[in-house]
Short mmCIF file of C-alpha atoms and ligand atoms in Angstrom, two decimals:
data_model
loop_
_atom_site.label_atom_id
_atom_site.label_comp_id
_atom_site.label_asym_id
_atom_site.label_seq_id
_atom_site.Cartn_x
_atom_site.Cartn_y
_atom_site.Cartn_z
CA UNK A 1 104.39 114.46 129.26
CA UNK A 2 105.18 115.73 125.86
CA UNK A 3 108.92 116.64 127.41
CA UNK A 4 108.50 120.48 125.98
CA UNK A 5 107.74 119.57 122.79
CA UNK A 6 104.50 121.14 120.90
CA UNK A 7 103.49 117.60 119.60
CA UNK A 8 103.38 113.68 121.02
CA UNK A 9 104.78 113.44 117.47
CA UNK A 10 107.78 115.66 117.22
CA UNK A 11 109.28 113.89 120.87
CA UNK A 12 108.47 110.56 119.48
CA UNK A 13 110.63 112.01 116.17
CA UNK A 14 113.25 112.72 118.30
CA UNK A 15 113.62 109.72 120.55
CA UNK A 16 114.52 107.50 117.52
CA UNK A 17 118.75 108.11 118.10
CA UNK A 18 117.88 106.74 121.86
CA UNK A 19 115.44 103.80 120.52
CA UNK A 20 117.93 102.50 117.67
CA UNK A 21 120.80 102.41 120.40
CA UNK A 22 118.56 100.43 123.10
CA UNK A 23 117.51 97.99 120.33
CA UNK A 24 121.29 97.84 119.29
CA UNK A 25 121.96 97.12 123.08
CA UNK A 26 119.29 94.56 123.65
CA UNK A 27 119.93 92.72 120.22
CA UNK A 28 123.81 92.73 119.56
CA UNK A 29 126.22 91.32 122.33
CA UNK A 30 129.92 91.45 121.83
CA UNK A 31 129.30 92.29 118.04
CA UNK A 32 127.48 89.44 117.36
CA UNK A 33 123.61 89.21 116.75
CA UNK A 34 122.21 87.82 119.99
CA UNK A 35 118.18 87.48 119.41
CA UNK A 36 115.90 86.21 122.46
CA UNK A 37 116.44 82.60 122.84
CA UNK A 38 113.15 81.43 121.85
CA UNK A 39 112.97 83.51 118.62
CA UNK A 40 116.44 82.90 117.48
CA UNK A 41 115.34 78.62 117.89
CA UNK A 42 111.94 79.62 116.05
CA UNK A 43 113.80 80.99 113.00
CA UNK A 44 115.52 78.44 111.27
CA UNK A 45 116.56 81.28 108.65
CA UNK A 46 119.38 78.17 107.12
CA UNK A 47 115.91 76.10 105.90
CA UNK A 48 113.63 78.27 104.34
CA UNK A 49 113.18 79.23 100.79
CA UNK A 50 110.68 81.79 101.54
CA UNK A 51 109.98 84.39 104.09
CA UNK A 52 106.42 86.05 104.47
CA UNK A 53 105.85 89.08 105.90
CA UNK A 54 102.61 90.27 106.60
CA UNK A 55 101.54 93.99 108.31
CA UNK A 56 99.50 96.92 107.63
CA UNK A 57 100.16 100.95 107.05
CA UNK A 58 103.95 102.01 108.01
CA UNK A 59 104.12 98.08 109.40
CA UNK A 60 103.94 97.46 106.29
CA UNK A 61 106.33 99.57 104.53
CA UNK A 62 109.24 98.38 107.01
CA UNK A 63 108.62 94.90 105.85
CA UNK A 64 108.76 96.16 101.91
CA UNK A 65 112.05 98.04 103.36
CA UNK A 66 113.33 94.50 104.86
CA UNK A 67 112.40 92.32 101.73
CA UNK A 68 115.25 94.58 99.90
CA UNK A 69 117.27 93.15 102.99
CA UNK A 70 116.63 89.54 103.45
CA UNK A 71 117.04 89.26 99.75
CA UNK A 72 119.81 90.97 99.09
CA UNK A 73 121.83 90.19 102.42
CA UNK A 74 120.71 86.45 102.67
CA UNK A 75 119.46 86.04 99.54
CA UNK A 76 116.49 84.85 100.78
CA UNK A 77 113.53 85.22 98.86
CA UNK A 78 110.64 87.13 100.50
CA UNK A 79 106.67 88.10 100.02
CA UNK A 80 105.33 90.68 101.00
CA UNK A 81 101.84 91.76 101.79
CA UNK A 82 99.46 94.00 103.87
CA UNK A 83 97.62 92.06 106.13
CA UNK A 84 93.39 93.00 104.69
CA UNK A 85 94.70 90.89 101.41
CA UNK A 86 97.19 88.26 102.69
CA UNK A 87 94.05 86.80 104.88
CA UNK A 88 91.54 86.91 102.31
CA UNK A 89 94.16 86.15 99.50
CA UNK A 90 94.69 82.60 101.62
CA UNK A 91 98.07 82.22 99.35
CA UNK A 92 99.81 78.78 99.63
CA UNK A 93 102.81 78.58 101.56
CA UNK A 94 105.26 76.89 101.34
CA UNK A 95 106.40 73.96 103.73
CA UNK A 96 109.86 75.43 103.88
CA UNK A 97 108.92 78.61 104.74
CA UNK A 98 107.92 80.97 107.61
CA UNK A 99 105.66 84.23 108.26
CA UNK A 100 106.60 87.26 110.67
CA UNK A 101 104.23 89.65 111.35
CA UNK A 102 105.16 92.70 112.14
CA UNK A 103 102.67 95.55 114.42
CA UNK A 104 103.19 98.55 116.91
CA UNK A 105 100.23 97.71 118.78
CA UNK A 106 100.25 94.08 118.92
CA UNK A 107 96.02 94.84 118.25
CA UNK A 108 95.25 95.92 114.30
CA UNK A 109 92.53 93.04 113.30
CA UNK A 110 93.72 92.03 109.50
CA UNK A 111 97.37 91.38 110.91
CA UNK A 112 95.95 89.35 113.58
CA UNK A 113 93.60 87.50 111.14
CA UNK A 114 97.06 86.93 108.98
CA UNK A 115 98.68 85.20 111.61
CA UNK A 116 95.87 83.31 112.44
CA UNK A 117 95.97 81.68 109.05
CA UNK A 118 99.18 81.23 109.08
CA UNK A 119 99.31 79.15 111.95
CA UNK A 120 96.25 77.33 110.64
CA UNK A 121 97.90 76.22 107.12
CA UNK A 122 100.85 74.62 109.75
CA UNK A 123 103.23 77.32 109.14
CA UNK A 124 105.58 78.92 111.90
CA UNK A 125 105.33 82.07 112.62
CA UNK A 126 106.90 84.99 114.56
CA UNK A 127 105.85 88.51 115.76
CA UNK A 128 107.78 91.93 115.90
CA UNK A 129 105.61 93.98 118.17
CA UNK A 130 106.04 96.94 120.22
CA UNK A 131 103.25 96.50 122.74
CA UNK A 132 104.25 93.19 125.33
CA UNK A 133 101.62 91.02 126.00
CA UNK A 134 99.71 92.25 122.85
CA UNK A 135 97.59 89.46 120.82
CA UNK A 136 99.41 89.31 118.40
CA UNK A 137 102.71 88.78 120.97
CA UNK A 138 100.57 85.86 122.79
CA UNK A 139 99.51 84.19 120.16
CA UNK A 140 102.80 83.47 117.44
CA UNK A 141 105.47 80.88 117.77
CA UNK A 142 108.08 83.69 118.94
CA UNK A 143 108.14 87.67 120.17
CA UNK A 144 111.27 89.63 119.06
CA UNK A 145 109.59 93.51 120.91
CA UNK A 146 110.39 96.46 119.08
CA UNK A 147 111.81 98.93 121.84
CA UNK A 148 110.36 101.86 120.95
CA UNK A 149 108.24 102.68 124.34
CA UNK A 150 104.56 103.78 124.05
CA UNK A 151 104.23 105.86 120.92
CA UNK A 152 101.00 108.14 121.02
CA UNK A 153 101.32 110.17 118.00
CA UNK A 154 98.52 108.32 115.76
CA UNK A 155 101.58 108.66 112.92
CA UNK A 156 103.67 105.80 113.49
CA UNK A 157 107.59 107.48 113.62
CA UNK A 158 109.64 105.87 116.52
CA UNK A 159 108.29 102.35 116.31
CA UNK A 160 108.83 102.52 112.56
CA UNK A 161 112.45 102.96 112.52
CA UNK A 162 112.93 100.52 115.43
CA UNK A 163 110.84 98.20 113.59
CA UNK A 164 113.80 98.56 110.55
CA UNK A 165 116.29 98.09 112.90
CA UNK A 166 114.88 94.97 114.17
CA UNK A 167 114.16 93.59 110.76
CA UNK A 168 117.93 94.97 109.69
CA UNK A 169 119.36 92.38 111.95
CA UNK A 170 116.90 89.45 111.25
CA UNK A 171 118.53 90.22 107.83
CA UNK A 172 121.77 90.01 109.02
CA UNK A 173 121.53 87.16 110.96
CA UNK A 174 119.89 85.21 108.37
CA UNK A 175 122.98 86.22 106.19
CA UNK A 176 124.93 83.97 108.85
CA UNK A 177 122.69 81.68 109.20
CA UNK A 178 122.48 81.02 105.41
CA UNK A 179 126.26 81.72 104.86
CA UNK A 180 125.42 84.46 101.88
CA UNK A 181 128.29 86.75 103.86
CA UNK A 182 131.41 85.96 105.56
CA UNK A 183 131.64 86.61 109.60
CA UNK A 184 134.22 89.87 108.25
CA UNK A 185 131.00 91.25 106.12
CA UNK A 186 128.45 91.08 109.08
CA UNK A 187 130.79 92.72 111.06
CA UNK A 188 131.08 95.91 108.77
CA UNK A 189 127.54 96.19 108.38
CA UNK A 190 126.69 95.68 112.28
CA UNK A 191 129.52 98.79 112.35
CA UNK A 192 127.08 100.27 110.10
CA UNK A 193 123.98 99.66 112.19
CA UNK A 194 126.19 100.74 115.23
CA UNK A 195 126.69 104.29 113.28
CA UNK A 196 123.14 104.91 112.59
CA UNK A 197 122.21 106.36 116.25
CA UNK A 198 124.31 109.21 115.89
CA UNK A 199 123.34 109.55 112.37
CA UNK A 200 119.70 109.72 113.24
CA UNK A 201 121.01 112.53 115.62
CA UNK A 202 122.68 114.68 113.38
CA UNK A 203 119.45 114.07 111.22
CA UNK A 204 117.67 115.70 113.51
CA UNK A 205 119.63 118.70 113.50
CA UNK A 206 117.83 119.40 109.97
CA UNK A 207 114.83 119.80 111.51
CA UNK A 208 114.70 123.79 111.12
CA UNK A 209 116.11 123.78 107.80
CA UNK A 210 113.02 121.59 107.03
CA UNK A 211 110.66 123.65 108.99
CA UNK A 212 111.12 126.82 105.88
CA UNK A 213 111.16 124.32 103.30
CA UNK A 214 107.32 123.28 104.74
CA UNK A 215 106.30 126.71 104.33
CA UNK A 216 106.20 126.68 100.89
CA UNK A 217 105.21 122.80 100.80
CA UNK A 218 102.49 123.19 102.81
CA UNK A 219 100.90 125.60 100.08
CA UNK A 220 100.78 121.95 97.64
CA UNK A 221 97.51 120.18 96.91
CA UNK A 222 99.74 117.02 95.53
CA UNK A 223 103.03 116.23 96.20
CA UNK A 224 105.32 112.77 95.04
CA UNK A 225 107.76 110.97 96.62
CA UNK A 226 110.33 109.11 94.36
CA UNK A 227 112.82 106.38 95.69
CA UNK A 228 114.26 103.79 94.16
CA UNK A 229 115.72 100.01 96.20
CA UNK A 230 114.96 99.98 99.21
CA UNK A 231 114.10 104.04 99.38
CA UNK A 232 111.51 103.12 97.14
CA UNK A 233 109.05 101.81 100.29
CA UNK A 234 110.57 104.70 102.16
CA UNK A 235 109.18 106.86 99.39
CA UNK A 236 105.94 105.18 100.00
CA UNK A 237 105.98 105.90 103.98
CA UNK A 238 107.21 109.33 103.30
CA UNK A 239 103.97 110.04 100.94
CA UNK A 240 101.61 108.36 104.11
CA UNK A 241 103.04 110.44 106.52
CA UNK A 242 102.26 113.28 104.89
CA UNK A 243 98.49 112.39 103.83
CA UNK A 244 98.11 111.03 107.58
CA UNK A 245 98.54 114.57 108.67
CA UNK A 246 98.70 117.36 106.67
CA UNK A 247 95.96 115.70 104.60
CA UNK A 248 97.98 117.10 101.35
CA UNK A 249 97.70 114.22 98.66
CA UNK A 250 100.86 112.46 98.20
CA UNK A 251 102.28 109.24 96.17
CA UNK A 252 105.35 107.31 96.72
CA UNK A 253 106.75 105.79 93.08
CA UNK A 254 109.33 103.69 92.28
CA UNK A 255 111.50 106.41 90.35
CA UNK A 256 111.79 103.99 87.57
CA UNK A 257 108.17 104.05 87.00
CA UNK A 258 107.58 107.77 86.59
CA UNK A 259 107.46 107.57 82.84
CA UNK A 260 104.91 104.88 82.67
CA UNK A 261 102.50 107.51 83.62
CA UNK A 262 102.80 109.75 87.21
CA UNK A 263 105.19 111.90 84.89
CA UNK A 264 102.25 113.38 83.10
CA UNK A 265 101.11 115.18 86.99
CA UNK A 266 104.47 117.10 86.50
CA UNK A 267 104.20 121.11 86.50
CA UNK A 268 104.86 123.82 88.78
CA UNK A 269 102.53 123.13 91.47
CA UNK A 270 103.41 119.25 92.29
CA UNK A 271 106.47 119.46 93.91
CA UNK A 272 108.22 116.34 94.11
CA UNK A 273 110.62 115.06 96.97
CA UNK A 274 113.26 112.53 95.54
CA UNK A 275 114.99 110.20 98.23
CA UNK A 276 118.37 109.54 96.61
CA UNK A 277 121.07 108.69 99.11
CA UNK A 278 124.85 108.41 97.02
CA UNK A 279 124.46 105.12 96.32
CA UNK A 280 125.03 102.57 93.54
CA UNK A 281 121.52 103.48 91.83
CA UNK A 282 122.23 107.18 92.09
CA UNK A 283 122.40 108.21 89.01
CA UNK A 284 119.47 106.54 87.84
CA UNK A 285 117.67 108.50 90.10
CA UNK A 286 119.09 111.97 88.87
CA UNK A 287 118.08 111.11 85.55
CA UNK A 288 114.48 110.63 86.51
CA UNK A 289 114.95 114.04 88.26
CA UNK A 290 116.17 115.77 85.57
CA UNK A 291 112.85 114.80 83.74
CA UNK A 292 111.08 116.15 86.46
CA UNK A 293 112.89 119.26 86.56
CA UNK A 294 112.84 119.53 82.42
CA UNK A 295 108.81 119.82 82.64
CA UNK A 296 109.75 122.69 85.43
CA UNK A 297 108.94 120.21 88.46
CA UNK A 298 110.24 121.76 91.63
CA UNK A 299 112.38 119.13 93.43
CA UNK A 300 113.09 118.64 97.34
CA UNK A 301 116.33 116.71 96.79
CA UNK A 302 117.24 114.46 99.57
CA UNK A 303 120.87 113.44 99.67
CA UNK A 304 124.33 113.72 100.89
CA UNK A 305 127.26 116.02 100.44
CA UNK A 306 128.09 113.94 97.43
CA UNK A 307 124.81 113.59 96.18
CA UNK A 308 124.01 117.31 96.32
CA UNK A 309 127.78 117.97 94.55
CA UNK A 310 126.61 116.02 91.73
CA UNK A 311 123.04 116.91 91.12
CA UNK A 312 122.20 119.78 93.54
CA UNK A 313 122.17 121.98 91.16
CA UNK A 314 118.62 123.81 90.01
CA UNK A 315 116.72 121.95 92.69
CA UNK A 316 114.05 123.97 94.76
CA UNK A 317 115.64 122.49 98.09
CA UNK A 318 118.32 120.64 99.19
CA UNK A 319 117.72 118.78 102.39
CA UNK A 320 121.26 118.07 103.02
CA UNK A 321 121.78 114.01 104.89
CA UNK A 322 124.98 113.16 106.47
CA UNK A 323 126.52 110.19 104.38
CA UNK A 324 126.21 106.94 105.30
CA UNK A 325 128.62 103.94 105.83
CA UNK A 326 126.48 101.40 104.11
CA UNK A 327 123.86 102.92 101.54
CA UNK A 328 121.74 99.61 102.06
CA UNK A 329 120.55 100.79 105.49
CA UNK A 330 119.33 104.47 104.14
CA UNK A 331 115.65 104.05 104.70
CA UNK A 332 116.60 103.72 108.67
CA UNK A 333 117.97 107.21 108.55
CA UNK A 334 116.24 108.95 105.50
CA UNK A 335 112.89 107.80 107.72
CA UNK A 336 113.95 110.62 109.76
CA UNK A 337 113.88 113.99 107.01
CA UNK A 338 110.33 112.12 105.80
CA UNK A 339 108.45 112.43 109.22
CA UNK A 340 109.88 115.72 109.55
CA UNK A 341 108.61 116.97 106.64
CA UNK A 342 105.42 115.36 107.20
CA UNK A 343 105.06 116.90 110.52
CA UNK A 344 106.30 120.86 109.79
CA UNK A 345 104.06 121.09 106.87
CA UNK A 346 100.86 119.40 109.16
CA UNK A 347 102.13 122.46 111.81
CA UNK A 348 102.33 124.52 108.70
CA UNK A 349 98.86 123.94 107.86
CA UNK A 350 97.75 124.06 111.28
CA UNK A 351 96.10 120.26 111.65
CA UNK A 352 95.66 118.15 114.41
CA UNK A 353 99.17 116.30 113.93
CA UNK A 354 98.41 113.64 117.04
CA UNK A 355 95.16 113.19 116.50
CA UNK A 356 94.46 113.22 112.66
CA UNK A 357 90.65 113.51 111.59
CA UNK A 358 89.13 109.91 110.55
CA UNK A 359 92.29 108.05 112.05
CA UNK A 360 92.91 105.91 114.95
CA UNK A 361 96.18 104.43 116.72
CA UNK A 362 95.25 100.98 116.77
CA UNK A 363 92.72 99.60 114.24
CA UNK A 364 91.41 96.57 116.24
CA UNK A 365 88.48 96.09 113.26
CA UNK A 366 88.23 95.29 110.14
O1 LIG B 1 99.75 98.86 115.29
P1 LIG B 1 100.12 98.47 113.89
O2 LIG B 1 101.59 98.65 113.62
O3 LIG B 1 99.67 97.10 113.52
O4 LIG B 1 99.36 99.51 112.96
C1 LIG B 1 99.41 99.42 111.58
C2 LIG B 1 98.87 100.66 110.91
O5 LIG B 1 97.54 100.89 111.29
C3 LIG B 1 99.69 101.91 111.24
O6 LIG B 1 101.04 101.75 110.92
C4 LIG B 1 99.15 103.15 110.50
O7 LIG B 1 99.33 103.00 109.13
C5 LIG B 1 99.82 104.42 111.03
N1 LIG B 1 98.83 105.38 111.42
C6 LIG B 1 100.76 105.03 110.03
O8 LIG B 1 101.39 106.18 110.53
#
């Protein structure tokens, strides 16, 4: 059942090229964005002023990945919170706005209890869910299903990135929808969304590359992940998929924010593993490097051919990413190098990678 591989994990890893492509499939017809009837009716994207988006863990990290989207695609402003606050928080919402909530299982408690209120303060709103039939799917205005098939691996990998491509074109179709891009735009970045299977394919090919690298990583007590746009919640999944499993300490930072304090961690035995596609914030994100590396900080530099040209030079490894159409989309495929490092170092260190101590796949209370 785990199709030869050693791990649930690693063959849920390596479905993601097949998963992106079936969502791509299901959710673009004749290049246009063709959502389920009843969600594409229940998401009058062209009204709101706000978009809420409520989840917890990894859920939660592709909906700080898709507020980079919305706003920057459709210009559509977006909040964003995991699901244990939003429902205590009881924010106001707006009455031109709407909530999705987004969940593998379709179970976890606090995202259920979000949508709940939600619906109570009168406000519509929608589910991305993995699991048909789940609570959450029965009980909010619309369903748009993740594709990812059942995903055992408590680590959340292959419903992750089909989550992101899901919420990739909700973004885009609220860019139509609100008339922030012309029909010409959409149409190169669905080419770019069309790319990303065999991207995510040729990612995988770094797999043994990474597998050395986690050697020496796995040998860490505290490691940081640094991203900065929309890499900068990728940074943050990166340094949960590593806790989840290897149960090394790890933070995700915003690499902007290094020198307002996480900088003073920096020596020889914190590695830290920068997510820096070639993009238009790149060389921001060298220059926090270079302070990294100046206070002999041993860098994992994730980036491609370009990237590594420019500022490859004196890292401790180069995990080298095939270069993308449309930088904007990155964390989709730079997903794929973070749960791979995440899972060789757990093998590394010889943990239960499915089955994580203290952990379970659906958190159904509170
Ligand atoms: O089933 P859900 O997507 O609602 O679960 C949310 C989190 O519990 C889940 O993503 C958790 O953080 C994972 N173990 C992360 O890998």
């Amino acid at each position: 059942e785990k199709g030869g591989y050693k791990h649930f994990m690693a063959k849920e890893i390596a479905e993601q090229p097949g998963i992106l492509k079936d969502t791509l499939d299901a959710y673009v017809k004749e290049g246009r964005i063709a959502l389920p009837g009843a969600a594409d009716a229940a998401l009058p994207f062209a009204d709101l002023d706000r978009l809420t988006l409520v989840a917890c863990g990894t859920a939660h990290y592709a909906c700080h990945v898709a507020k980079y989207w919305f706003e920057t695609l459709a210009r559509l402003p977006v909040e964003i919170d995991v699901a244990s606050e939003f429902r205590y928080r009881q924010p106001p919402l707006p009455a031109r706005s709407m909530a999705l909530v987004v969940s593998q299982s379709g179970e976890t408690a606090d995202t259920l209890a979000a949508l709940r209120y939600v619906k109570e303060e009168g406000v519509g709103v929608g589910a991305i869910v993995n699991v048909e039939g789940s609570t959450i799917a029965r009980e909010s205005d619309a369903v748009i299903r993740t594709l990812a098939g059942t995903e055992i691996g408590v680590a959340s990998t292959k419903a992750f990135t089909g989550q992101l491509m899901v919420l990739a074109l909700l973004a885009l179709r609220a860019a139509e929808a609100r008339g922030t891009l012309s029909a010409a735009e959409i149409a190169g970045h669905l080419a770019a969304l069309e790319a990303m299977p065999g991207l995510a394919h040729q990612a995988l090919q770094l797999s043994e590359r990474i597998t050395e690298m986690s050697h020496a990583l796995s040998e860490a007590r505290d490691v940081l992940f640094l991203g900065r746009g929309a890499m900068y919640p990728l940074a943050l999944e990166g340094a949960l998929k590593l806790k989840e499993i290897s149960y090394i300490h790890a933070e995700g930072y915003a690499s902007g924010e290094l020198k307002h304090g996480p900088i003073a961690l920096i020596d020889r035995t914190v590695p830290v593993i920068v997510l820096a596609p070639r993009d238009a914030l790149f060389e921001k994100t060298v220059s926090n490097m270079q302070e990294v590396m100046a206070r002999e900080g041993r860098v994992i530099l994730v980036t491609d051919a370009e990237g590594a040209a420019e500022a490859g030079e004196g890292v401790w490894h180069l995990v080298r990413m095939p270069a993308l159409p449309d930088p904007i989309f990155a964390p989709l495929l730079y997903a794929i190098p973070a749960q791979l490092i995440a899972y060789h170092t757990a093998v590394a260190k010889g943990t239960d990678v499915d089955q994580p101590r203290n952990l379970a796949k659906s958190v159904t209370v509170e």
